[in-house]
Tab-separated table of C-alpha atoms and ligand atoms in Angstrom:
chain	number	residue	atom	x	y	z
A	22	UNK	CA	51.478	161.365	104.501
A	23	UNK	CA	51.702	164.446	102.299
A	24	UNK	CA	54.146	164.195	99.417
A	25	UNK	CA	57.208	166.452	99.434
A	26	UNK	CA	57.462	168.362	96.140
A	27	UNK	CA	58.387	171.749	94.684
A	28	UNK	CA	54.673	172.533	94.759
A	29	UNK	CA	54.468	171.680	98.500
A	30	UNK	CA	57.425	173.990	99.257
A	31	UNK	CA	55.769	176.831	97.321
A	32	UNK	CA	52.425	176.185	99.062
A	33	UNK	CA	54.029	176.238	102.514
A	34	UNK	CA	55.999	179.379	101.675
A	35	UNK	CA	52.661	181.126	101.188
A	36	UNK	CA	51.333	180.043	104.604
A	37	UNK	CA	54.435	180.570	106.764
A	38	UNK	CA	55.269	176.856	106.781
A	39	UNK	CA	52.386	176.005	109.093
A	40	UNK	CA	51.204	172.989	107.127
A	41	UNK	CA	54.141	170.570	107.435
A	42	UNK	CA	53.366	167.312	109.269
A	43	UNK	CA	55.740	165.467	111.595
A	44	UNK	CA	58.038	163.412	109.388
A	45	UNK	CA	57.466	160.319	111.563
A	46	UNK	CA	55.049	159.649	114.408
A	47	UNK	CA	56.147	159.525	118.028
A	48	UNK	CA	55.203	156.011	119.153
A	49	UNK	CA	54.896	154.161	122.437
A	50	UNK	CA	55.259	150.366	122.474
A	51	UNK	CA	52.305	148.048	121.876
A	52	UNK	CA	52.143	144.709	123.681
A	53	UNK	CA	53.118	142.634	120.655
A	54	UNK	CA	54.505	142.948	117.112
A	55	UNK	CA	55.105	140.465	114.308
A	56	UNK	CA	58.655	141.805	114.014
A	57	UNK	CA	60.846	143.872	116.302
A	58	UNK	CA	63.969	145.467	114.896
A	59	UNK	CA	66.459	146.609	117.527
A	60	UNK	CA	68.470	149.613	116.342
A	61	UNK	CA	67.168	152.586	114.368
A	62	UNK	CA	70.323	153.110	112.366
A	63	UNK	CA	70.289	152.944	108.580
A	64	UNK	CA	70.420	149.143	108.464
A	65	UNK	CA	67.602	148.636	110.972
A	66	UNK	CA	65.360	151.214	109.323
A	67	UNK	CA	66.088	149.914	105.813
A	68	UNK	CA	65.272	146.384	106.977
A	69	UNK	CA	61.936	147.551	108.372
A	70	UNK	CA	61.222	149.559	105.226
A	71	UNK	CA	61.796	146.583	102.925
A	72	UNK	CA	59.797	144.256	105.203
A	73	UNK	CA	56.878	146.583	104.575
A	74	UNK	CA	57.532	147.515	100.967
A	75	UNK	CA	58.653	144.134	99.585
A	76	UNK	CA	56.699	141.731	101.826
A	77	UNK	CA	53.736	143.673	103.214
A	78	UNK	CA	54.874	143.077	106.825
A	79	UNK	CA	54.009	146.282	108.658
A	80	UNK	CA	53.202	145.219	112.232
A	81	UNK	CA	56.776	146.188	113.037
A	82	UNK	CA	58.472	148.129	115.839
A	83	UNK	CA	61.914	149.672	115.482
A	84	UNK	CA	63.372	150.161	118.948
A	85	UNK	CA	66.202	152.626	119.511
A	86	UNK	CA	67.986	153.343	122.778
A	87	UNK	CA	69.018	156.856	121.717
A	88	UNK	CA	67.720	158.862	118.780
A	89	UNK	CA	67.271	157.465	115.318
A	90	UNK	CA	70.377	157.773	113.172
A	91	UNK	CA	72.413	158.770	116.244
A	92	UNK	CA	74.756	155.761	116.003
A	93	UNK	CA	77.270	155.198	113.228
A	94	UNK	CA	74.724	156.137	110.574
A	95	UNK	CA	74.863	159.770	111.647
A	96	UNK	CA	78.604	159.710	112.355
A	97	UNK	CA	80.146	158.357	109.196
A	98	UNK	CA	81.954	160.007	106.313
A	99	UNK	CA	79.268	158.821	103.831
A	100	UNK	CA	81.481	157.208	101.200
A	101	UNK	CA	79.498	155.008	98.815
A	102	UNK	CA	81.216	152.543	96.484
A	103	UNK	CA	80.925	148.880	95.516
A	104	UNK	CA	84.503	148.061	94.458
A	105	UNK	CA	84.857	144.898	96.534
A	106	UNK	CA	86.833	141.820	95.538
A	107	UNK	CA	84.702	138.788	96.315
A	108	UNK	CA	81.510	137.936	94.391
A	109	UNK	CA	79.069	137.879	97.360
A	110	UNK	CA	80.344	141.291	98.470
A	111	UNK	CA	80.169	142.810	94.994
A	112	UNK	CA	76.578	141.550	94.731
A	113	UNK	CA	75.297	143.142	97.942
A	114	UNK	CA	77.344	146.378	97.740
A	115	UNK	CA	76.404	146.930	94.084
A	116	UNK	CA	72.745	146.239	94.883
A	117	UNK	CA	73.053	148.926	97.574
A	118	UNK	CA	74.840	151.402	95.311
A	119	UNK	CA	72.218	150.977	92.623
A	120	UNK	CA	69.413	151.529	95.159
A	121	UNK	CA	71.124	154.774	96.220
A	122	UNK	CA	70.728	156.021	92.634
A	123	UNK	CA	66.925	156.179	93.032
A	124	UNK	CA	66.595	156.450	96.811
A	125	UNK	CA	65.469	160.083	96.866
A	126	UNK	CA	62.642	159.292	94.446
A	127	UNK	CA	61.753	155.960	96.102
A	128	UNK	CA	61.504	157.523	99.571
A	129	UNK	CA	60.249	160.937	98.379
A	130	UNK	CA	63.056	162.344	100.526
A	131	UNK	CA	66.157	164.103	99.272
A	132	UNK	CA	69.114	162.036	100.496
A	133	UNK	CA	71.488	164.155	98.402
A	134	UNK	CA	73.092	161.178	96.681
A	135	UNK	CA	76.083	162.619	94.857
A	136	UNK	CA	77.787	160.142	92.518
A	137	UNK	CA	80.876	162.300	92.195
A	138	UNK	CA	83.343	159.409	91.895
A	139	UNK	CA	85.605	157.647	94.386
A	140	UNK	CA	89.326	157.031	93.915
A	141	UNK	CA	91.264	154.586	96.061
A	142	UNK	CA	94.889	155.633	95.645
A	143	UNK	CA	97.652	153.114	95.089
A	144	UNK	CA	100.822	154.364	96.773
A	145	UNK	CA	102.793	151.105	96.972
A	146	UNK	CA	103.406	148.303	94.457
A	147	UNK	CA	101.388	146.056	96.733
A	148	UNK	CA	98.374	148.342	96.366
A	149	UNK	CA	98.875	148.566	92.582
A	150	UNK	CA	98.587	144.780	92.350
A	151	UNK	CA	95.671	144.657	94.813
A	152	UNK	CA	93.593	147.318	93.056
A	153	UNK	CA	94.357	146.058	89.544
A	154	UNK	CA	93.141	142.667	90.700
A	155	UNK	CA	89.970	144.262	92.082
A	156	UNK	CA	89.385	146.137	88.801
A	157	UNK	CA	89.562	142.806	86.919
A	158	UNK	CA	87.240	141.118	89.438
A	159	UNK	CA	84.784	144.020	89.181
A	160	UNK	CA	84.763	143.736	85.382
A	161	UNK	CA	83.708	140.099	85.710
A	162	UNK	CA	81.080	141.007	88.330
A	163	UNK	CA	79.545	143.773	86.224
A	164	UNK	CA	80.659	146.470	88.675
A	165	UNK	CA	81.928	149.507	86.791
A	166	UNK	CA	85.387	150.445	88.097
A	167	UNK	CA	88.655	151.182	86.340
A	168	UNK	CA	92.350	151.337	87.028
A	169	UNK	CA	93.605	154.876	86.294
A	170	UNK	CA	97.090	156.346	85.841
A	171	UNK	CA	98.714	158.922	88.177
A	172	UNK	CA	98.181	161.588	85.471
A	173	UNK	CA	94.438	160.839	85.368
A	174	UNK	CA	94.346	161.026	89.179
A	175	UNK	CA	95.947	164.471	88.975
A	176	UNK	CA	93.423	165.589	86.340
A	177	UNK	CA	90.547	164.515	88.571
A	178	UNK	CA	92.063	165.947	91.760
A	179	UNK	CA	94.293	168.937	90.892
A	180	UNK	CA	94.961	169.746	94.581
A	181	UNK	CA	96.764	166.443	95.028
A	182	UNK	CA	100.536	166.132	95.165
A	183	UNK	CA	101.135	162.922	93.224
A	184	UNK	CA	104.928	163.077	93.652
A	185	UNK	CA	105.004	162.851	97.431
A	186	UNK	CA	108.423	162.079	98.921
A	187	UNK	CA	107.443	158.924	100.777
A	188	UNK	CA	104.481	157.600	98.843
A	189	UNK	CA	104.101	158.927	95.288
A	190	UNK	CA	100.735	158.161	93.675
A	191	UNK	CA	101.161	155.154	91.362
A	192	UNK	CA	97.560	155.082	90.118
A	193	UNK	CA	94.131	154.457	91.515
A	194	UNK	CA	91.017	152.332	91.492
A	195	UNK	CA	88.280	154.658	90.264
A	196	UNK	CA	84.543	154.158	90.516
A	197	UNK	CA	82.853	157.017	88.657
A	198	UNK	CA	79.354	156.274	90.057
A	199	UNK	CA	80.576	156.000	93.644
A	200	UNK	CA	80.168	159.068	95.819
A	201	UNK	CA	78.412	160.308	98.910
A	202	UNK	CA	74.912	160.899	100.348
A	203	UNK	CA	73.616	162.869	103.304
A	204	UNK	CA	73.793	160.348	106.173
A	205	UNK	CA	71.013	161.641	108.467
A	206	UNK	CA	68.713	162.073	105.489
A	207	UNK	CA	69.061	158.379	104.708
A	208	UNK	CA	67.887	157.511	108.236
A	209	UNK	CA	65.189	160.202	108.210
A	210	UNK	CA	63.880	159.182	104.787
A	211	UNK	CA	63.523	155.537	105.798
A	212	UNK	CA	61.979	156.528	109.145
A	213	UNK	CA	59.357	158.656	107.435
A	214	UNK	CA	58.486	155.867	105.003
A	215	UNK	CA	58.297	153.260	107.810
A	216	UNK	CA	56.073	155.503	109.904
A	217	UNK	CA	53.865	156.098	106.868
A	218	UNK	CA	53.383	152.314	106.555
A	219	UNK	CA	52.126	152.247	110.171
A	220	UNK	CA	55.291	150.976	111.824
A	221	UNK	CA	56.220	152.197	115.319
A	222	UNK	CA	59.586	153.902	115.791
A	223	UNK	CA	60.245	153.887	119.517
A	224	UNK	CA	63.159	156.086	120.548
A	225	UNK	CA	64.789	156.475	123.983
A	226	UNK	CA	64.008	152.814	124.670
A	227	UNK	CA	66.852	150.379	125.327
A	228	UNK	CA	66.491	146.640	124.847
A	229	UNK	CA	67.824	145.212	128.099
A	230	UNK	CA	66.954	141.536	127.681
A	231	UNK	CA	65.823	138.955	125.143
A	232	UNK	CA	63.174	136.435	126.170
A	233	UNK	CA	63.123	132.955	124.662
A	234	UNK	CA	61.041	129.809	125.198
A	235	UNK	CA	62.206	126.375	124.048
A	236	UNK	CA	64.936	127.910	121.879
A	237	UNK	CA	62.600	130.392	120.177
A	238	UNK	CA	62.348	134.134	120.660
A	239	UNK	CA	59.143	135.410	122.294
A	240	UNK	CA	59.999	139.025	123.075
A	241	UNK	CA	62.338	141.585	124.530
A	242	UNK	CA	62.632	143.455	127.807
A	243	UNK	CA	63.092	147.168	127.411
A	244	UNK	CA	63.363	150.281	129.524
A	245	UNK	CA	59.702	150.878	128.547
A	246	UNK	CA	58.647	147.368	129.643
A	247	UNK	CA	58.389	143.955	127.975
A	248	UNK	CA	57.302	143.705	124.322
A	249	UNK	CA	56.424	140.418	122.599
A	250	UNK	CA	57.312	139.482	119.028
A	251	UNK	CA	57.412	136.543	116.642
A	252	UNK	CA	60.669	137.579	114.996
A	253	UNK	CA	63.530	139.746	116.191
A	254	UNK	CA	66.145	141.525	114.079
A	255	UNK	CA	69.265	142.649	115.925
A	256	UNK	CA	70.769	145.536	113.973
A	257	UNK	CA	72.889	147.363	116.515
A	258	UNK	CA	76.369	147.632	114.910
A	259	UNK	CA	79.031	148.099	117.634
A	260	UNK	CA	76.699	146.704	120.307
A	261	UNK	CA	75.922	143.490	118.399
A	262	UNK	CA	77.928	141.209	120.670
A	263	UNK	CA	76.441	142.847	123.801
A	264	UNK	CA	72.902	142.174	122.571
A	265	UNK	CA	73.732	138.670	121.322
A	266	UNK	CA	75.014	137.838	124.786
A	267	UNK	CA	71.600	138.782	126.192
A	268	UNK	CA	70.051	136.234	123.824
A	269	UNK	CA	72.568	133.586	124.904
A	270	UNK	CA	74.949	133.322	121.937
A	271	UNK	CA	78.331	134.773	120.985
A	272	UNK	CA	79.282	136.710	117.866
A	273	UNK	CA	82.781	136.979	116.343
A	274	UNK	CA	82.712	140.771	116.572
A	275	UNK	CA	85.204	143.246	117.970
A	276	UNK	CA	83.929	146.717	118.838
A	277	UNK	CA	86.343	149.570	118.215
A	278	UNK	CA	86.140	153.326	117.848
A	279	UNK	CA	86.486	154.914	114.419
A	280	UNK	CA	86.647	158.663	114.216
A	281	UNK	CA	86.343	161.487	111.725
A	282	UNK	CA	86.760	165.250	111.645
A	283	UNK	CA	85.778	168.202	109.490
A	284	UNK	CA	87.586	171.399	108.619
A	285	UNK	CA	86.243	174.894	108.391
A	286	UNK	CA	84.297	175.396	105.140
A	287	UNK	CA	86.327	176.513	102.134
A	288	UNK	CA	85.582	177.188	98.471
A	289	UNK	CA	85.002	174.120	96.280
A	290	UNK	CA	88.374	172.493	95.614
A	291	UNK	CA	87.771	168.753	95.287
A	292	UNK	CA	84.748	167.159	93.629
A	293	UNK	CA	85.868	163.537	93.995
A	294	UNK	CA	86.154	161.338	97.097
A	295	UNK	CA	89.722	160.185	97.733
A	296	UNK	CA	90.836	157.318	99.925
A	297	UNK	CA	94.566	156.971	100.585
A	298	UNK	CA	94.876	153.731	102.454
A	299	UNK	CA	98.658	153.492	102.742
A	300	UNK	CA	99.276	156.875	104.284
A	301	UNK	CA	95.948	156.197	105.797
A	302	UNK	CA	93.340	158.854	105.450
A	303	UNK	CA	90.353	159.673	103.304
A	304	UNK	CA	88.867	162.973	102.346
A	305	UNK	CA	85.924	164.524	100.516
A	306	UNK	CA	84.389	167.984	100.429
A	307	UNK	CA	80.886	168.373	101.802
A	308	UNK	CA	78.245	170.503	100.120
A	309	UNK	CA	78.861	173.087	102.859
A	310	UNK	CA	82.524	173.257	101.849
A	311	UNK	CA	84.015	171.456	104.851
A	312	UNK	CA	86.746	168.928	104.162
A	313	UNK	CA	85.474	165.662	105.656
A	314	UNK	CA	88.401	163.589	106.883
A	315	UNK	CA	88.722	160.179	108.487
A	316	UNK	CA	91.410	157.776	109.553
A	317	UNK	CA	91.802	154.348	111.110
A	318	UNK	CA	90.276	152.555	114.048
A	319	UNK	CA	91.671	152.546	117.539
A	320	UNK	CA	93.949	149.601	118.202
A	321	UNK	CA	91.962	148.286	121.156
A	322	UNK	CA	88.333	147.395	121.848
A	323	UNK	CA	86.195	150.047	123.470
A	324	UNK	CA	82.743	151.623	123.552
A	325	UNK	CA	83.551	155.332	123.669
A	326	UNK	CA	82.097	157.391	120.829
A	327	UNK	CA	85.122	159.631	120.421
A	328	UNK	CA	88.359	157.718	119.754
A	329	UNK	CA	91.887	158.455	120.867
A	330	UNK	CA	93.579	161.759	120.146
A	331	UNK	CA	96.723	160.463	118.440
A	332	UNK	CA	94.605	159.241	115.502
A	333	UNK	CA	93.623	162.757	114.533
A	334	UNK	CA	97.245	163.786	114.461
A	335	UNK	CA	98.325	160.701	112.504
A	336	UNK	CA	95.528	161.042	109.963
A	337	UNK	CA	96.051	164.707	109.293
A	338	UNK	CA	99.832	164.310	109.171
A	339	UNK	CA	99.436	161.550	106.572
A	340	UNK	CA	96.970	163.485	104.429
A	341	UNK	CA	99.121	166.613	104.432
A	342	UNK	CA	101.717	164.684	102.390
A	343	UNK	CA	99.186	164.023	99.642
A	344	UNK	CA	97.174	167.257	99.996
A	345	UNK	CA	99.683	169.918	101.149
A	346	UNK	CA	97.025	172.674	101.068
A	347	UNK	CA	95.125	171.198	104.023
A	348	UNK	CA	98.036	172.088	106.312
A	349	UNK	CA	96.558	175.596	106.482
A	350	UNK	CA	93.018	174.550	107.426
A	351	UNK	CA	91.466	174.858	110.858
A	352	UNK	CA	89.634	171.790	112.049
A	353	UNK	CA	86.119	172.395	113.367
A	354	UNK	CA	84.807	169.203	114.957
A	355	UNK	CA	85.838	165.636	115.700
A	356	UNK	CA	83.654	162.668	116.712
A	357	UNK	CA	83.669	158.881	116.775
A	358	UNK	CA	81.459	155.841	116.448
A	359	UNK	CA	81.702	152.248	117.653
A	360	UNK	CA	82.149	149.957	114.683
A	361	UNK	CA	81.592	146.191	114.624
A	362	UNK	CA	84.524	144.427	113.013
A	363	UNK	CA	84.696	140.776	111.909
A	364	UNK	CA	87.852	138.756	111.219
A	365	UNK	CA	87.341	138.688	107.437
A	366	UNK	CA	86.095	142.316	107.225
A	367	UNK	CA	82.759	141.172	105.822
A	368	UNK	CA	79.332	141.578	107.407
A	369	UNK	CA	77.061	139.080	109.091
A	370	UNK	CA	73.443	138.786	107.877
A	371	UNK	CA	72.271	135.599	109.414
A	372	UNK	CA	69.942	133.335	111.289
A	373	UNK	CA	71.225	132.647	114.790
A	374	UNK	CA	71.168	129.692	117.211
A	375	UNK	CA	67.857	131.083	118.555
A	376	UNK	CA	64.853	130.458	116.305
A	377	UNK	CA	63.271	133.709	115.156
A	378	UNK	CA	66.331	135.859	115.891
A	379	UNK	CA	68.233	137.287	112.942
A	380	UNK	CA	71.378	139.358	113.112
A	381	UNK	CA	72.714	142.073	110.816
A	382	UNK	CA	76.100	143.422	111.882
A	383	UNK	CA	79.829	143.305	111.138
A	384	UNK	CA	79.735	146.119	108.588
A	385	UNK	CA	82.667	147.543	110.503
A	386	UNK	CA	84.066	150.717	109.027
A	387	UNK	CA	82.133	150.423	105.762
A	388	UNK	CA	78.412	149.862	106.211
A	389	UNK	CA	76.919	153.218	105.243
A	390	UNK	CA	77.306	152.420	101.560
A	391	UNK	CA	75.526	149.092	102.103
A	392	UNK	CA	72.397	150.338	103.869
A	393	UNK	CA	69.772	149.918	101.128
A	394	UNK	CA	71.122	146.577	99.870
A	395	UNK	CA	71.488	145.265	103.400
A	396	UNK	CA	67.924	146.300	104.265
A	397	UNK	CA	66.627	144.664	101.104
A	398	UNK	CA	68.469	141.392	101.793
A	399	UNK	CA	67.832	141.283	105.558
A	400	UNK	CA	64.103	141.811	104.997
A	401	UNK	CA	64.062	138.907	102.551
A	402	UNK	CA	65.971	136.719	105.023
A	403	UNK	CA	63.566	137.589	107.841
A	404	UNK	CA	60.420	137.224	105.730
A	405	UNK	CA	61.300	134.082	103.749
A	406	UNK	CA	64.043	132.428	105.819
A	407	UNK	CA	66.621	132.779	103.043
A	408	UNK	CA	67.971	135.373	100.622
A	409	UNK	CA	70.411	134.904	97.735
A	410	UNK	CA	72.215	138.064	98.850
A	411	UNK	CA	72.861	136.878	102.425
A	412	UNK	CA	73.679	133.207	101.832
A	413	UNK	CA	77.468	133.551	102.234
A	414	UNK	CA	77.263	136.040	105.108
A	415	UNK	CA	76.105	133.585	107.766
A	416	UNK	CA	77.586	133.933	111.258
A	417	UNK	CA	78.442	130.210	111.036
A	418	UNK	CA	80.952	130.784	108.212
A	419	UNK	CA	83.673	131.410	110.794
A	420	UNK	CA	83.488	127.923	112.263
A	421	UNK	CA	83.176	126.477	108.738
A	422	UNK	CA	86.272	128.488	107.664
A	423	UNK	CA	84.396	130.024	104.719
A	424	UNK	CA	85.820	133.517	105.054
A	425	UNK	CA	84.981	136.321	102.627
A	426	UNK	CA	88.255	138.223	102.820
A	427	UNK	CA	87.705	141.927	102.110
A	428	UNK	CA	90.654	143.383	103.989
A	429	UNK	CA	91.878	145.268	100.882
A	430	UNK	CA	88.451	146.625	99.941
A	431	UNK	CA	87.616	147.631	103.502
A	432	UNK	CA	90.055	150.433	102.911
A	433	UNK	CA	90.242	151.618	106.486
A	434	UNK	CA	93.034	150.132	108.597
A	435	UNK	CA	91.786	147.924	111.383
B	512	FAD	P1	74.091	152.321	113.722
B	512	FAD	O1	73.811	153.482	112.849
B	512	FAD	O2	75.175	152.455	114.725
B	512	FAD	O3	72.718	151.935	114.410
B	512	FAD	C1	72.636	151.002	115.464
B	512	FAD	C2	71.680	151.568	116.490
B	512	FAD	O4	71.421	150.576	117.486
B	512	FAD	C3	72.259	152.776	117.216
B	512	FAD	O5	71.460	153.913	116.949
B	512	FAD	C4	72.229	152.372	118.688
B	512	FAD	O6	71.877	153.419	119.550
B	512	FAD	C5	71.172	151.266	118.689
B	512	FAD	N1	71.300	150.314	119.797
B	512	FAD	C6	72.410	149.682	120.227
B	512	FAD	N2	72.119	148.865	121.271
B	512	FAD	C7	70.781	148.989	121.487
B	512	FAD	C8	69.889	148.421	122.428
B	512	FAD	N3	70.300	147.525	123.350
B	512	FAD	N4	68.586	148.796	122.394
B	512	FAD	C9	68.137	149.685	121.455
B	512	FAD	N5	68.945	150.258	120.546
B	512	FAD	C10	70.250	149.911	120.554
B	512	FAD	N6	80.698	153.419	106.086
B	512	FAD	C11	80.733	153.680	104.756
B	512	FAD	O7	80.188	152.915	103.951
B	512	FAD	N7	81.363	154.781	104.293
B	512	FAD	C12	82.019	155.637	105.103
B	512	FAD	O8	82.572	156.650	104.640
B	512	FAD	C13	82.037	155.361	106.483
B	512	FAD	N8	82.698	156.182	107.328
B	512	FAD	C14	82.636	155.972	108.666
B	512	FAD	C15	83.237	156.898	109.503
B	512	FAD	C16	83.086	156.790	110.870
B	512	FAD	C17	83.745	157.815	111.770
B	512	FAD	C18	82.323	155.721	111.413
B	512	FAD	C19	82.142	155.593	112.903
B	512	FAD	C20	81.756	154.760	110.584
B	512	FAD	C21	81.900	154.871	109.192
B	512	FAD	N9	81.302	154.001	108.312
B	512	FAD	C22	81.334	154.225	106.957
B	512	FAD	C23	80.602	152.804	108.814
B	512	FAD	C24	79.103	153.037	108.899
B	512	FAD	O9	78.839	154.230	109.596
B	512	FAD	C25	78.413	151.891	109.621
B	512	FAD	O10	78.810	150.644	109.089
B	512	FAD	C26	76.902	151.981	109.484
B	512	FAD	O11	76.454	153.280	109.726
B	512	FAD	C27	76.242	151.028	110.440
B	512	FAD	O12	74.870	151.282	110.448
B	512	FAD	P2	73.950	150.506	111.466
B	512	FAD	O13	72.556	150.879	111.161
B	512	FAD	O14	74.294	149.056	111.440
B	512	FAD	O15	74.428	151.018	112.888
B	513	PYC	O1	84.155	151.954	103.555
B	513	PYC	O2	84.544	153.437	102.010
B	513	PYC	C1	84.538	153.066	103.176
B	513	PYC	C2	84.962	154.009	104.212
B	513	PYC	C3	85.529	155.196	104.008
B	513	PYC	C4	85.751	155.725	105.233
B	513	PYC	C5	85.311	154.870	106.175
B	513	PYC	N1	84.827	153.806	105.510
């Protein structure tokens, strides 16, 4: 694969851009692979990438029913932070955040990581206590966050009304090295690197069945025919419980729609990401100038990738209190994704009751930020059978009542 560089751009400019190669190969399934990953979202692709990079396992197929990155990875609002409360969460989210710092160089693909800072606003006394507690926990975990005053919030975000009538801003949990990245680029960068290692990315191919013999996985049935494998990684977010059912086990996952919207582009006015979890909305400004806005999940399980209309109204109404200027913006687009929510708002990275099947899901409304750390840890789990980063995130923790409660850090109401 040719390296992307300033020199390559200049060279191609001189020959009408005729020399670029396909970023990843178009593959058809082989009869058998060492590892099949179902789901070419960020987590599936990152898992495959680290299987190859960290463990030399490259006889891998990544099977995707739609197009790569077309699930939640290409639909999210791209907020990256690691300000979680519990130690196992801080470990995996901070590993991910730190991998984002060098991802563009590691993948030789510009993922536009922008550590512009993330503020989670406290607008009730309950939130003040919750976020101050998280700031203390983060200090002990080595995660750099700080509790900031309302005046500091105003300095960082001048367009904010901190004296709102219902919910004045009482302070915030600030992570200066949190931020955003370009979501599709993350998927595309991993896909290119996986393809370069010889892995097959098979799009437009749905896994319709899982074949097992004597309690061990032997392959999958797909819309392009049966494919055998020694190990199977299920990394399908909102469809995790559907796929698990095909393999004969149940997952404690609820699938719900989460939606987002963007405004028309405007001049730069906010260079920090703000989450306002009481009034319930979050907002950042994209590099194109659009205000990227999101709200909560639908209150019922479903598989539609759009979400119900009243959420848009509720989210925008809530944000207008804190950012009065957005009342005058036109909204351009709205979309949704199906997120996979667990009872304790923490993910599942786990072996399963079927030997050789591993599951990575339950990232719910907050898995974009975790992609590189999750891929790193899931690859280790699949290659070695255990990983220090996944130990507490077993699917069996629910029957053992070993919850990892992250309902405050999850940020998004669900
Ligand atoms: P996906 O990207 O959904 O990939 C799973 C893939 O599996 C899909 O492409 C799907 O087509 C495929 N698949 C499913 N079933 C099959 C099958 N049977 N056969 C083959 N392929 C199959 N997280 C953050 O950290 N920050 C945010 O700001 C943020 N905002 C969000 C906003 C919205 C509106 C949404 C919807 C989510 C948001 N998230 C956010 C959550 C984040 O997007 C997800 O946690 C993350 O993208 C999940 O990645 P994934 O790779 O697990 O899933
Ligand atoms: O997890 O930070 C997050 C998030 C923001 C919006 C949706 N999820």
